[in-house]
mmCIF file of N, CA and C in Angstrom:
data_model
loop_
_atom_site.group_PDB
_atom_site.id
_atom_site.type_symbol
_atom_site.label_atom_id
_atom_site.label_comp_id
_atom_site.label_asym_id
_atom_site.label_seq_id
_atom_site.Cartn_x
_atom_site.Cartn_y
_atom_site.Cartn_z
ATOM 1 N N UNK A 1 0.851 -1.190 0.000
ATOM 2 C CA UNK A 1 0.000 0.000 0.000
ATOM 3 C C UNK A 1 0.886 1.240 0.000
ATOM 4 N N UNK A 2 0.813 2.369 -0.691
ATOM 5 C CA UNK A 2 1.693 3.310 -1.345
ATOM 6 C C UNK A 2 0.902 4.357 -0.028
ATOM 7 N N UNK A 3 1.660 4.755 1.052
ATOM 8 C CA UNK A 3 1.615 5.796 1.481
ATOM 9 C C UNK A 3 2.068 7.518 1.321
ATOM 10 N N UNK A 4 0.999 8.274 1.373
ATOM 11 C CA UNK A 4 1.448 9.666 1.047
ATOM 12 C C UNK A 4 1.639 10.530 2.142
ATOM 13 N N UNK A 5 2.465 11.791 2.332
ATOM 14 C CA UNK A 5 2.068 13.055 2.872
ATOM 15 C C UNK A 5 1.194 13.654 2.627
ATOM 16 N N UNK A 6 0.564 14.582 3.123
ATOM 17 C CA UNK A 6 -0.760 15.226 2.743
ATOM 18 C C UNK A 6 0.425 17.424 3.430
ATOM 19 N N UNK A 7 0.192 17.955 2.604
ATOM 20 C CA UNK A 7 0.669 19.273 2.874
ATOM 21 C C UNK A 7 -0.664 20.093 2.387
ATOM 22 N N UNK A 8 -1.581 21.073 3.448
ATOM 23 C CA UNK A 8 -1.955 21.757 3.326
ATOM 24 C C UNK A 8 -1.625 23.274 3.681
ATOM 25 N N UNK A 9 -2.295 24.025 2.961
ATOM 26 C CA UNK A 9 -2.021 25.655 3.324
ATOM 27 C C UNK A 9 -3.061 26.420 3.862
ATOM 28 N N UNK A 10 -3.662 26.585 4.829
ATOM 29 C CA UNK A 10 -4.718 27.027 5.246
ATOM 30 C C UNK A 10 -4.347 28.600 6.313
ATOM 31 N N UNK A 11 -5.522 29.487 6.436
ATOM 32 C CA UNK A 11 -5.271 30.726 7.225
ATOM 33 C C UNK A 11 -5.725 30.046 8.893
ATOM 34 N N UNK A 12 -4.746 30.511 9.230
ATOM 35 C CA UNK A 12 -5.226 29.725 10.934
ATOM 36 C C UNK A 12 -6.424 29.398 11.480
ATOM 37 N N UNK A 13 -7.364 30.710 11.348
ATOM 38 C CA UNK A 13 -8.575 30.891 11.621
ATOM 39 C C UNK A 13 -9.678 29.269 11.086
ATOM 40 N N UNK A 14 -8.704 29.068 10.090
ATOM 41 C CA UNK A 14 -9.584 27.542 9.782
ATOM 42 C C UNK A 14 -8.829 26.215 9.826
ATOM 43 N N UNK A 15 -7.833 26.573 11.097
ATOM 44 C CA UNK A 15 -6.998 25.102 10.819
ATOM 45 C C UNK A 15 -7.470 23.870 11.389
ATOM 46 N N UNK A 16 -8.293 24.168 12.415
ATOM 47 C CA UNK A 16 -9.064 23.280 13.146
ATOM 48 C C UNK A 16 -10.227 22.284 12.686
ATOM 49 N N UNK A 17 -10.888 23.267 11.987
ATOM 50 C CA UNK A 17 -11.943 22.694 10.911
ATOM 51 C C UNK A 17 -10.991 22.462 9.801
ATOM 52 N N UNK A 18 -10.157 22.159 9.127
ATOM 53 C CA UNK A 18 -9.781 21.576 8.138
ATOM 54 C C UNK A 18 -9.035 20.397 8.476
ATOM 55 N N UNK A 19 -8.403 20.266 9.479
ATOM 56 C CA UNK A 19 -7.838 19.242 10.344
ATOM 57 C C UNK A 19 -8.928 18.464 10.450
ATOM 58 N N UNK A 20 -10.079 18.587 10.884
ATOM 59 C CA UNK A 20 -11.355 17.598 11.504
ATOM 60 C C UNK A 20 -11.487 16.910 10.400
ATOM 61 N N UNK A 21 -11.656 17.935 9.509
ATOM 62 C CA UNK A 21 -12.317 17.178 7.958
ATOM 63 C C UNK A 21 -10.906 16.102 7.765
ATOM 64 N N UNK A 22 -9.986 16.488 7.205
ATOM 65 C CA UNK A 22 -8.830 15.559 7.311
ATOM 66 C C UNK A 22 -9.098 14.077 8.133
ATOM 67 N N UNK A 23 -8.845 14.088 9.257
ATOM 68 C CA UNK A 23 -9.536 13.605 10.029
ATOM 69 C C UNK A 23 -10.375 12.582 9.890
ATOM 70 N N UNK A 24 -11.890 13.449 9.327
ATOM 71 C CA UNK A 24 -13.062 12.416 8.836
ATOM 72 C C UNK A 24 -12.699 11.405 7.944
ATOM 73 N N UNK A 25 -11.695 11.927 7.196
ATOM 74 C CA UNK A 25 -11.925 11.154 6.033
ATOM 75 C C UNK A 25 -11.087 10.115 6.182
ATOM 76 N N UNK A 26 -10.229 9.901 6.736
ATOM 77 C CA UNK A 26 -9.410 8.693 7.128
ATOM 78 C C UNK A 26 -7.853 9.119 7.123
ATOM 79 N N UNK A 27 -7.409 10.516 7.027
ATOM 80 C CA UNK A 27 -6.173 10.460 7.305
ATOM 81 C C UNK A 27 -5.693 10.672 9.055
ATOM 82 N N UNK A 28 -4.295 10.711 8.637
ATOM 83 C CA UNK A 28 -3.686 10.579 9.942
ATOM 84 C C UNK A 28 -3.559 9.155 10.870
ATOM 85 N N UNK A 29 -3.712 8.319 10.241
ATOM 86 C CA UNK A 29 -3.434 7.147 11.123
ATOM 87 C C UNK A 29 -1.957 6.439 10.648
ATOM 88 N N UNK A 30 -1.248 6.278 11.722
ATOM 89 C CA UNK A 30 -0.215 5.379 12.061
ATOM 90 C C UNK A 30 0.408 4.849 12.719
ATOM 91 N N UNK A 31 0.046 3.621 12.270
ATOM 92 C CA UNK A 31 0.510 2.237 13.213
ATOM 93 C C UNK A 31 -1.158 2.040 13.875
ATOM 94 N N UNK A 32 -0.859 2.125 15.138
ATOM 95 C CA UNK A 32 -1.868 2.083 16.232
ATOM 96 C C UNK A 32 -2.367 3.356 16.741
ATOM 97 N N UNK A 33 -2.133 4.451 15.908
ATOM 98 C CA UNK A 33 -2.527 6.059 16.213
ATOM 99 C C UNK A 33 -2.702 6.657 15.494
ATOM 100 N N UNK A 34 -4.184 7.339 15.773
ATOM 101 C CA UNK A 34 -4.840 8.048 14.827
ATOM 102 C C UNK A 34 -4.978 9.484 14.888
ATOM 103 N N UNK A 35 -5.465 10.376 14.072
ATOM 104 C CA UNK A 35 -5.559 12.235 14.222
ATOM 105 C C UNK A 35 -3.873 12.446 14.150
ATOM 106 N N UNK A 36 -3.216 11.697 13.847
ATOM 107 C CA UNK A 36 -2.164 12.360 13.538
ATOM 108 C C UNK A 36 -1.479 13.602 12.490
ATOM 109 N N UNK A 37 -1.123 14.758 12.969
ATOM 110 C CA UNK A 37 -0.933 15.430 12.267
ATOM 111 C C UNK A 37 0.219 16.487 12.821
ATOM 112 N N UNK A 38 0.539 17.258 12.217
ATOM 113 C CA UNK A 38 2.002 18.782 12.675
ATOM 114 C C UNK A 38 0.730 20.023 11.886
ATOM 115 N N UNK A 39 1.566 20.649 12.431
ATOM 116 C CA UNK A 39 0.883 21.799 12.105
ATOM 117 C C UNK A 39 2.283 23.426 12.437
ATOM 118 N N UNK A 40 2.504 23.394 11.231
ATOM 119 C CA UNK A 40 3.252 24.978 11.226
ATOM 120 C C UNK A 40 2.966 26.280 11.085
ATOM 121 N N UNK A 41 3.593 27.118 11.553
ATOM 122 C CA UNK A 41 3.584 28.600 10.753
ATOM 123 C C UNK A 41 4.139 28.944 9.692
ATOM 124 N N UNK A 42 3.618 29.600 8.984
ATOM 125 C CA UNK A 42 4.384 29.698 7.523
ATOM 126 C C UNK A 42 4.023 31.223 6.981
ATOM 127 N N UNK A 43 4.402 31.567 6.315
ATOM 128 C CA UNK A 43 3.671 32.805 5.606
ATOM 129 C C UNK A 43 4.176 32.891 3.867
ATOM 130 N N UNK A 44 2.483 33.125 3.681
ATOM 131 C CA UNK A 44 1.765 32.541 2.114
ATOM 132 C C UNK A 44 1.767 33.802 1.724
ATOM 133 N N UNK A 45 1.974 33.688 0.041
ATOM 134 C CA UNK A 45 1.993 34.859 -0.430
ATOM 135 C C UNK A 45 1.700 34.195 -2.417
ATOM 136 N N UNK A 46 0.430 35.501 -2.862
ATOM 137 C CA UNK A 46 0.198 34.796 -3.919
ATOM 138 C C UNK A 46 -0.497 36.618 -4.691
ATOM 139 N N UNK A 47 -0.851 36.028 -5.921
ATOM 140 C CA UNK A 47 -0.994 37.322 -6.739
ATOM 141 C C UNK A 47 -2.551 36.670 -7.277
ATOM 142 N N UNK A 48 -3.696 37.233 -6.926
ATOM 143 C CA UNK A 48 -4.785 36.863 -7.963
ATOM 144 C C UNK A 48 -5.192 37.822 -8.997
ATOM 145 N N UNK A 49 -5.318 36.944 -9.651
ATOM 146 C CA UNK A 49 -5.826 37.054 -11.274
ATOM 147 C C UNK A 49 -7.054 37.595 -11.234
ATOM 148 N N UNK A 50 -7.169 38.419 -12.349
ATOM 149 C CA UNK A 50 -8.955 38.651 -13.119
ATOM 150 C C UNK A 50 -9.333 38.115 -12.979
ATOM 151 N N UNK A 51 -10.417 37.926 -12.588
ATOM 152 C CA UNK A 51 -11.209 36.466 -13.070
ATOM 153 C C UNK A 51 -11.573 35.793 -11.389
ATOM 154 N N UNK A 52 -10.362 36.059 -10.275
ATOM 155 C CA UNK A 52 -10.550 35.346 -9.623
ATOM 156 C C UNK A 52 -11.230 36.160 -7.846
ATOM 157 N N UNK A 53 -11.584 35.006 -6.847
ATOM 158 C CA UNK A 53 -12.300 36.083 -5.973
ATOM 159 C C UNK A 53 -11.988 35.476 -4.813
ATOM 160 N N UNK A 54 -10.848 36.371 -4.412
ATOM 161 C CA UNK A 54 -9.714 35.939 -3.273
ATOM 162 C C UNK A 54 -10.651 35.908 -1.984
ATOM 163 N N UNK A 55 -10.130 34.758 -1.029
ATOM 164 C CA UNK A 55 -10.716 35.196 0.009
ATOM 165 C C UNK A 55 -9.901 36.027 1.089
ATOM 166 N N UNK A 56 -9.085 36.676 0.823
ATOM 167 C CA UNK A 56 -7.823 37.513 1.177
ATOM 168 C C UNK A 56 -7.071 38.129 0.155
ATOM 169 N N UNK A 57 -7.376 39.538 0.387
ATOM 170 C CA UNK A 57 -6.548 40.357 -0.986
ATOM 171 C C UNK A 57 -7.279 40.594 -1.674
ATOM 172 N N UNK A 58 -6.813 41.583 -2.714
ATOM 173 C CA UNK A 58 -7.357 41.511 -3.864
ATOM 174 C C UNK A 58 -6.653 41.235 -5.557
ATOM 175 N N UNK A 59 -7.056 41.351 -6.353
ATOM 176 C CA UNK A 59 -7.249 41.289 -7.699
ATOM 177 C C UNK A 59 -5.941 41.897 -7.953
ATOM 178 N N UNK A 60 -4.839 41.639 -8.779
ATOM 179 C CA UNK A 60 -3.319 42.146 -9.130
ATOM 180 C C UNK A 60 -2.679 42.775 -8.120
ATOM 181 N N UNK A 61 -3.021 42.212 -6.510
ATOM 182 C CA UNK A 61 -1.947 42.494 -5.650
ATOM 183 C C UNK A 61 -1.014 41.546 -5.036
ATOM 184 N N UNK A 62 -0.050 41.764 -5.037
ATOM 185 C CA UNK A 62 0.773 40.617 -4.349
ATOM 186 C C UNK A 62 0.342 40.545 -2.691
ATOM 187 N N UNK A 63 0.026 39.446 -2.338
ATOM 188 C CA UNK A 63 -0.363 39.475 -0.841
ATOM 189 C C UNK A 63 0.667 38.711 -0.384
ATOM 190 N N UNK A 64 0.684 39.207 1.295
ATOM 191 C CA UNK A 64 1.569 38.170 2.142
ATOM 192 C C UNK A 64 0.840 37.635 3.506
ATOM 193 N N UNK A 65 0.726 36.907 4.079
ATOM 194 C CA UNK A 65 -0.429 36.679 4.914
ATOM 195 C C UNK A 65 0.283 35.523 5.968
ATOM 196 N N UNK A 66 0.343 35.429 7.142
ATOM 197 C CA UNK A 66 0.494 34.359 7.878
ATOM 198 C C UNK A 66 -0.544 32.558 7.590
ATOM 199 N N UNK A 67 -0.091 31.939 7.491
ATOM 200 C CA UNK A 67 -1.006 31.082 7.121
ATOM 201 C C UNK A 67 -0.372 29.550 8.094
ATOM 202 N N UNK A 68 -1.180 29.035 7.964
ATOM 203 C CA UNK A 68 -0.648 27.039 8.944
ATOM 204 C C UNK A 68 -0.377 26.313 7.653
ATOM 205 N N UNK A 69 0.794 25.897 7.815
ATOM 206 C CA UNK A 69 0.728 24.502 7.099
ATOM 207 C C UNK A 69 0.257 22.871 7.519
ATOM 208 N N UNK A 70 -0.858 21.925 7.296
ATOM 209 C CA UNK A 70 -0.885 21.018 8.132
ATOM 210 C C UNK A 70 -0.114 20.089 7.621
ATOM 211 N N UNK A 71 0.591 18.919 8.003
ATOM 212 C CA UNK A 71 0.828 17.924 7.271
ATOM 213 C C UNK A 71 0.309 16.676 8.096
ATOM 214 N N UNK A 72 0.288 15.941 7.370
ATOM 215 C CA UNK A 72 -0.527 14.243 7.689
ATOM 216 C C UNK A 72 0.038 13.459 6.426
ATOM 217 N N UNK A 73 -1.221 11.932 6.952
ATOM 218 C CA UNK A 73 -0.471 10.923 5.757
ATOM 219 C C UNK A 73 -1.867 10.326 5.663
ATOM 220 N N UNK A 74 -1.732 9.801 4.735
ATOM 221 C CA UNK A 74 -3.063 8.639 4.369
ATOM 222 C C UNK A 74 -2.719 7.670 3.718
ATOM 223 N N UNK A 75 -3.717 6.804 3.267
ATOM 224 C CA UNK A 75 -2.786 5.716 1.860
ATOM 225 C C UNK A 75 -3.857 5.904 0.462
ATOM 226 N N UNK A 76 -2.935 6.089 -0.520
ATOM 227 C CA UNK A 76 -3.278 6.607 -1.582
ATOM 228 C C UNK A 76 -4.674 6.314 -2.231
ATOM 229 N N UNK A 77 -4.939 4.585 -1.724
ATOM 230 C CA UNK A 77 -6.878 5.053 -1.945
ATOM 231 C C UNK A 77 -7.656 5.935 -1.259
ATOM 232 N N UNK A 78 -7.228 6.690 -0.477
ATOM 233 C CA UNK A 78 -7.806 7.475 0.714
ATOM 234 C C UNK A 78 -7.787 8.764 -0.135
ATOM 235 N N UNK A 79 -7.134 9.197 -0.733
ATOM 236 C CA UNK A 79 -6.594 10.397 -1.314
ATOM 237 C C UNK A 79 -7.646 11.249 -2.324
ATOM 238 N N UNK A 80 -8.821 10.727 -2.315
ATOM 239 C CA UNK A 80 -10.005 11.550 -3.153
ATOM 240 C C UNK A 80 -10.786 12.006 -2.006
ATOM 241 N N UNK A 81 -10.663 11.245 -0.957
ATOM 242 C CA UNK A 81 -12.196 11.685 -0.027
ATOM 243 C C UNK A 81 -11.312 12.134 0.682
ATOM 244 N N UNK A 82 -10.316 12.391 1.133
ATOM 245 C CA UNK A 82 -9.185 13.271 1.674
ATOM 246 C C UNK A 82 -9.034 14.349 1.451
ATOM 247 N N UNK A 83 -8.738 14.500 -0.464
ATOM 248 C CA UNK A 83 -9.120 15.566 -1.104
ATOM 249 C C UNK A 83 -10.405 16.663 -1.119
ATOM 250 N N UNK A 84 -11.467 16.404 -1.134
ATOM 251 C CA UNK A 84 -12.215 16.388 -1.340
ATOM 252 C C UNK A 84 -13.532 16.930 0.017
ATOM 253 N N UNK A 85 -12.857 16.162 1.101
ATOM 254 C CA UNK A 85 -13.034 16.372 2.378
ATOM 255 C C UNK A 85 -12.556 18.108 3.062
ATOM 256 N N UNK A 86 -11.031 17.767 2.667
ATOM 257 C CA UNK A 86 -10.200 19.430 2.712
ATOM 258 C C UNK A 86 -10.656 20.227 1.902
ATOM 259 N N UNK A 87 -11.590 20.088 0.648
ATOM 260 C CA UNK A 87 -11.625 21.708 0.152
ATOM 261 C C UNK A 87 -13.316 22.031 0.162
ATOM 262 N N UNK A 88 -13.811 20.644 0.860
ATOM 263 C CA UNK A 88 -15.123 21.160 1.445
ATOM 264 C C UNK A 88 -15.178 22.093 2.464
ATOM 265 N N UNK A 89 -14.187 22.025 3.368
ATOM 266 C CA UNK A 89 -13.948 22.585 4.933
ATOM 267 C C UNK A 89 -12.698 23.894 4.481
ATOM 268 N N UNK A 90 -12.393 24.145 3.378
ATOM 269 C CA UNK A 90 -11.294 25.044 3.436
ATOM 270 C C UNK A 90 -12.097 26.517 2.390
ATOM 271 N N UNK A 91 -11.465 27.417 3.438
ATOM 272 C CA UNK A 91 -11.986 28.218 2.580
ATOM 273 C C UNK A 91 -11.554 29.131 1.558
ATOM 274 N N UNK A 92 -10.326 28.823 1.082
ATOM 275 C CA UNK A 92 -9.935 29.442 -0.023
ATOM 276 C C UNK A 92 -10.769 28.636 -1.435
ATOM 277 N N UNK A 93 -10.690 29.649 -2.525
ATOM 278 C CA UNK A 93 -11.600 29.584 -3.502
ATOM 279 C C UNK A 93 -10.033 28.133 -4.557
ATOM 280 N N UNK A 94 -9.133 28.627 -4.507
ATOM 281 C CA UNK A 94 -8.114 27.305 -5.153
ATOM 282 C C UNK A 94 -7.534 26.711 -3.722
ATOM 283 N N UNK A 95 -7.883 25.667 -2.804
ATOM 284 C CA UNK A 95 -7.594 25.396 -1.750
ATOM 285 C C UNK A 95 -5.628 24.706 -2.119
ATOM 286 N N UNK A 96 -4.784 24.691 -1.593
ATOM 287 C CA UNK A 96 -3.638 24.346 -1.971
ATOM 288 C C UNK A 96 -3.306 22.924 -1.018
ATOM 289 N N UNK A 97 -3.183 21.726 -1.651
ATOM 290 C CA UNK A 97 -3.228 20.122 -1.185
ATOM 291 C C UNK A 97 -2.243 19.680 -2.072
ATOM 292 N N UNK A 98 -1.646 19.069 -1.815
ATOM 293 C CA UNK A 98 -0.215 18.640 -2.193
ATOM 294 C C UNK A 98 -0.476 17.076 -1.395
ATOM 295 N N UNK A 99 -0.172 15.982 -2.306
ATOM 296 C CA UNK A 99 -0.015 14.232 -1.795
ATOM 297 C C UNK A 99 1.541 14.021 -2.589
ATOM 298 N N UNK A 100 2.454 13.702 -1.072
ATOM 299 C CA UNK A 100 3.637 13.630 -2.021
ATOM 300 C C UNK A 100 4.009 11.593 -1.429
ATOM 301 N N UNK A 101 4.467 11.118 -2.400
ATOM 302 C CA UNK A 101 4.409 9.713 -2.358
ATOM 303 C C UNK A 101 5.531 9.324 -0.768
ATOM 304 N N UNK A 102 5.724 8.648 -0.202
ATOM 305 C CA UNK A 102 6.233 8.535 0.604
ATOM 306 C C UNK A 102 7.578 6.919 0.683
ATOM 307 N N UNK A 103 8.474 7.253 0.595
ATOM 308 C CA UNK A 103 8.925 6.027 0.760
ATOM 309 C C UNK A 103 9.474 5.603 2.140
ATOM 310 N N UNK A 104 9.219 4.202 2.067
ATOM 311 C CA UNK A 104 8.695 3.428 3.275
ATOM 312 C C UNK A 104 9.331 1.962 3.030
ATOM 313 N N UNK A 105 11.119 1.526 3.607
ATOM 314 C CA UNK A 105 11.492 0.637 2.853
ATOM 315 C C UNK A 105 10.939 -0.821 3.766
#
């Protein structure tokens, strides 16, 4: 079974509820322990486009913003309702989820 990292980018204010959802869906378990997860500080910075409808910032400005990074793991059939789970509960309009493969000899 091909285990992944899970790297999210979320504004603090919703790290809790995006963690849960995580959570629901079956990540964070290993071994014999579950809800596993880290959680950092980071600071995010992005430029939106025409077209798009930031939930922070606006329209051709460069923003910089404190934001959490979470990380967790799941196993790669998990990885749609994982997906899917996080950008129900997240509230940016392009939520940022990253599954990076994990090796595990």
């Amino acid at each position: 079974m091909t285990r992944l990292k899970i790297e999210i980018s979320v504004p603090e204010s919703h790290a809790e509820v995006v963690i849960e959802a995580l959570h629901a869906a079956g990540a964070g378990r290993v071994g014999e322990y579950a809800r596993c997860s880290s959680v950092w500080k980071v600071t995010g910075n992005w430029q939106a486009l025409p077209g798009a409808q930031p939930y922070d910032g606006e329209v051709d400005v460069v923003q910089h913003s404190e934001e959490c990074r979470i990380e967790s793991v799941c196993d790669a059939d998990q990885a749609g309702a994982v997906q899917q789970a996080v950008r129900d509960a997240h509230p940016y309009e392009q939520a940022v989820i990253h599954f990076l493969p994990l090796y595990e000899p």
